[in-house]
Structures are given as C-alpha cells and as structure tokens.
XYZ file of C-alpha atoms in Angstrom:
140
model
C 98.842 155.617 112.718
C 95.047 154.718 113.151
C 92.650 156.576 111.068
C 90.405 158.945 112.923
C 86.771 158.994 112.196
C 84.528 162.096 112.794
C 83.374 160.523 115.880
C 86.800 160.265 117.256
C 88.505 163.695 116.308
C 91.883 164.532 117.835
C 91.988 167.808 119.713
C 94.768 169.089 117.541
C 92.423 169.138 114.444
C 90.757 172.450 113.356
C 87.341 173.042 114.932
C 84.612 173.702 112.352
C 82.033 176.429 113.117
C 79.284 175.122 115.159
C 81.387 172.477 116.690
C 82.698 172.619 120.201
C 84.879 170.701 122.550
C 83.752 170.895 126.178
C 81.028 173.244 127.463
C 79.670 175.918 125.280
C 80.501 179.481 126.500
C 77.105 181.226 127.081
C 76.438 183.912 124.513
C 75.667 187.511 125.329
C 71.910 186.964 125.012
C 72.101 184.163 127.361
C 74.058 186.034 129.947
C 71.580 188.837 129.780
C 68.685 186.407 130.488
C 70.486 184.790 133.281
C 71.261 188.272 134.899
C 67.559 189.241 134.343
C 66.526 185.911 136.089
C 68.774 186.506 138.978
C 67.662 190.115 139.476
C 63.980 188.843 139.304
C 64.765 186.399 142.048
C 66.566 188.845 144.215
C 63.613 191.240 144.031
C 61.212 188.549 144.913
C 63.423 187.423 147.807
C 63.326 191.009 149.219
C 59.627 190.964 149.288
C 59.523 187.522 150.805
C 62.030 188.608 153.510
C 59.714 191.637 154.192
C 56.811 189.417 154.766
C 58.356 186.304 156.296
C 60.484 188.031 158.637
C 63.621 186.054 157.755
C 66.698 188.074 156.909
C 67.454 188.490 153.256
C 70.888 186.924 153.471
C 69.429 183.758 154.917
C 66.865 183.547 152.054
C 69.484 184.045 149.444
C 72.023 181.650 150.706
C 72.052 178.160 149.379
C 71.525 175.244 151.829
C 74.669 173.452 152.583
C 75.242 169.857 153.282
C 75.154 169.325 157.168
C 73.012 172.319 157.944
C 69.697 171.590 159.392
C 66.848 172.361 157.332
C 64.457 175.003 158.701
C 61.008 174.491 157.276
C 59.868 178.046 157.353
C 63.118 179.247 155.632
C 62.912 176.505 153.107
C 59.380 177.681 152.022
C 60.616 181.403 151.996
C 63.200 180.344 149.536
C 60.830 178.322 147.447
C 58.369 181.332 147.542
C 60.988 183.514 146.062
C 61.733 181.254 143.231
C 58.022 180.787 142.554
C 57.364 184.614 142.647
C 60.251 185.145 140.272
C 58.872 182.581 137.808
C 55.230 183.681 138.086
C 55.409 187.533 138.691
C 58.400 188.465 136.523
C 57.673 185.668 133.995
C 61.226 184.421 134.151
C 62.012 181.147 132.333
C 62.845 178.347 134.635
C 65.864 177.338 132.579
C 67.554 180.857 133.032
C 66.550 180.885 136.919
C 68.170 177.424 137.017
C 71.306 178.796 135.491
C 71.363 181.708 137.666
C 70.904 179.855 140.858
C 73.335 176.803 140.021
C 70.395 174.296 140.344
C 68.967 171.843 137.776
C 65.908 172.991 135.838
C 63.927 170.105 137.071
C 64.481 171.291 140.667
C 63.113 174.694 139.911
C 60.217 173.123 138.228
C 59.470 170.993 141.320
C 59.813 173.890 143.762
C 57.287 175.763 141.603
C 54.987 172.982 141.551
C 55.298 172.402 145.298
C 54.448 176.039 146.035
C 51.473 175.957 143.686
C 50.205 172.892 145.538
C 50.617 174.603 148.950
C 48.306 177.577 147.548
C 45.326 175.226 148.566
C 45.804 176.464 152.021
C 43.717 179.716 152.135
C 46.447 181.418 154.509
C 49.330 180.683 152.032
C 47.211 181.510 148.978
C 46.416 184.980 150.723
C 50.183 185.512 151.509
C 51.254 184.677 148.066
C 48.517 186.587 146.430
C 49.421 189.718 148.642
C 53.124 189.269 147.615
C 52.347 189.005 143.829
C 50.370 192.301 144.044
C 53.303 194.030 145.799
C 55.665 192.734 143.164
C 53.521 193.486 140.240
C 52.643 196.946 141.384
C 55.076 198.224 144.000
C 53.449 201.696 144.306
C 50.243 199.937 145.769
C 49.680 200.351 149.492
C 48.690 197.338 151.630
C-alpha cells in the first residue's frame, strides 16, 4: 500500500481539530451576521419599493437567465443593496452570503450606485431614502 502524506490524506483517517474536508459549516456568529444582513436588505428593499413604485416581491426576486432585464427594476435592486451596506453598516461579505452572490458583485453594485449619485435627482432620492431608513419616525 502506498504511503499517504499529509497532502493526500484518506477520508477514513481521523480529522484533527481545525481541519475540514469539504465546505465549512458556518458557525453561530456567522449565521447571525448573515441573518442580520438579510434583514437589513429586506428593510432597505421595502423602502426602495415604497419610493420606486415597484412591488416588493419583484425587488426581492433574483434575476433568472432568460428573463429580460428591466433597467428601473435593476437599479431598485441595486439601491436596496447599496442602502443595506451604507445605512445599516452591513459588511458586504455577509450580504453576499445572504443573497447568494459573490462579494465582488456586491462591491461592484455599491460602486455603480455610488457613481450614479453624481446625478442630482438620484442623489436626492437616495439621500431621502437614507434619511427615512436612519430615522423611520421622521416625516417627509
């Protein structure tokens, strides 16, 4: 029988603490952070739905291949992600885990929305949504 090195362990050998075969199971703290990120994103999506006129379920649903892309809806989804990161101070990593997207995609979305803030109307709209989310008792 061939000698196994530490690099080529057999699955029948005992696993030492700190070693894992396959994906790591998220711990309790990570699960709590992911749940908090998802709650922040849903709250931001509710506010965006109220301001944009799109139904909440359309903003929350993921885009499926083969479906046409609607520019206003795509921006509403991106704005919800951006507001979850900026207003609720959610880490992009946990939001990416909650949404099932790569962290780089979340970063690109936030960067694109930040670039669109150069337009005064969009900046005013996002600023109003930020104020509503940071102080829900405030009247508009």
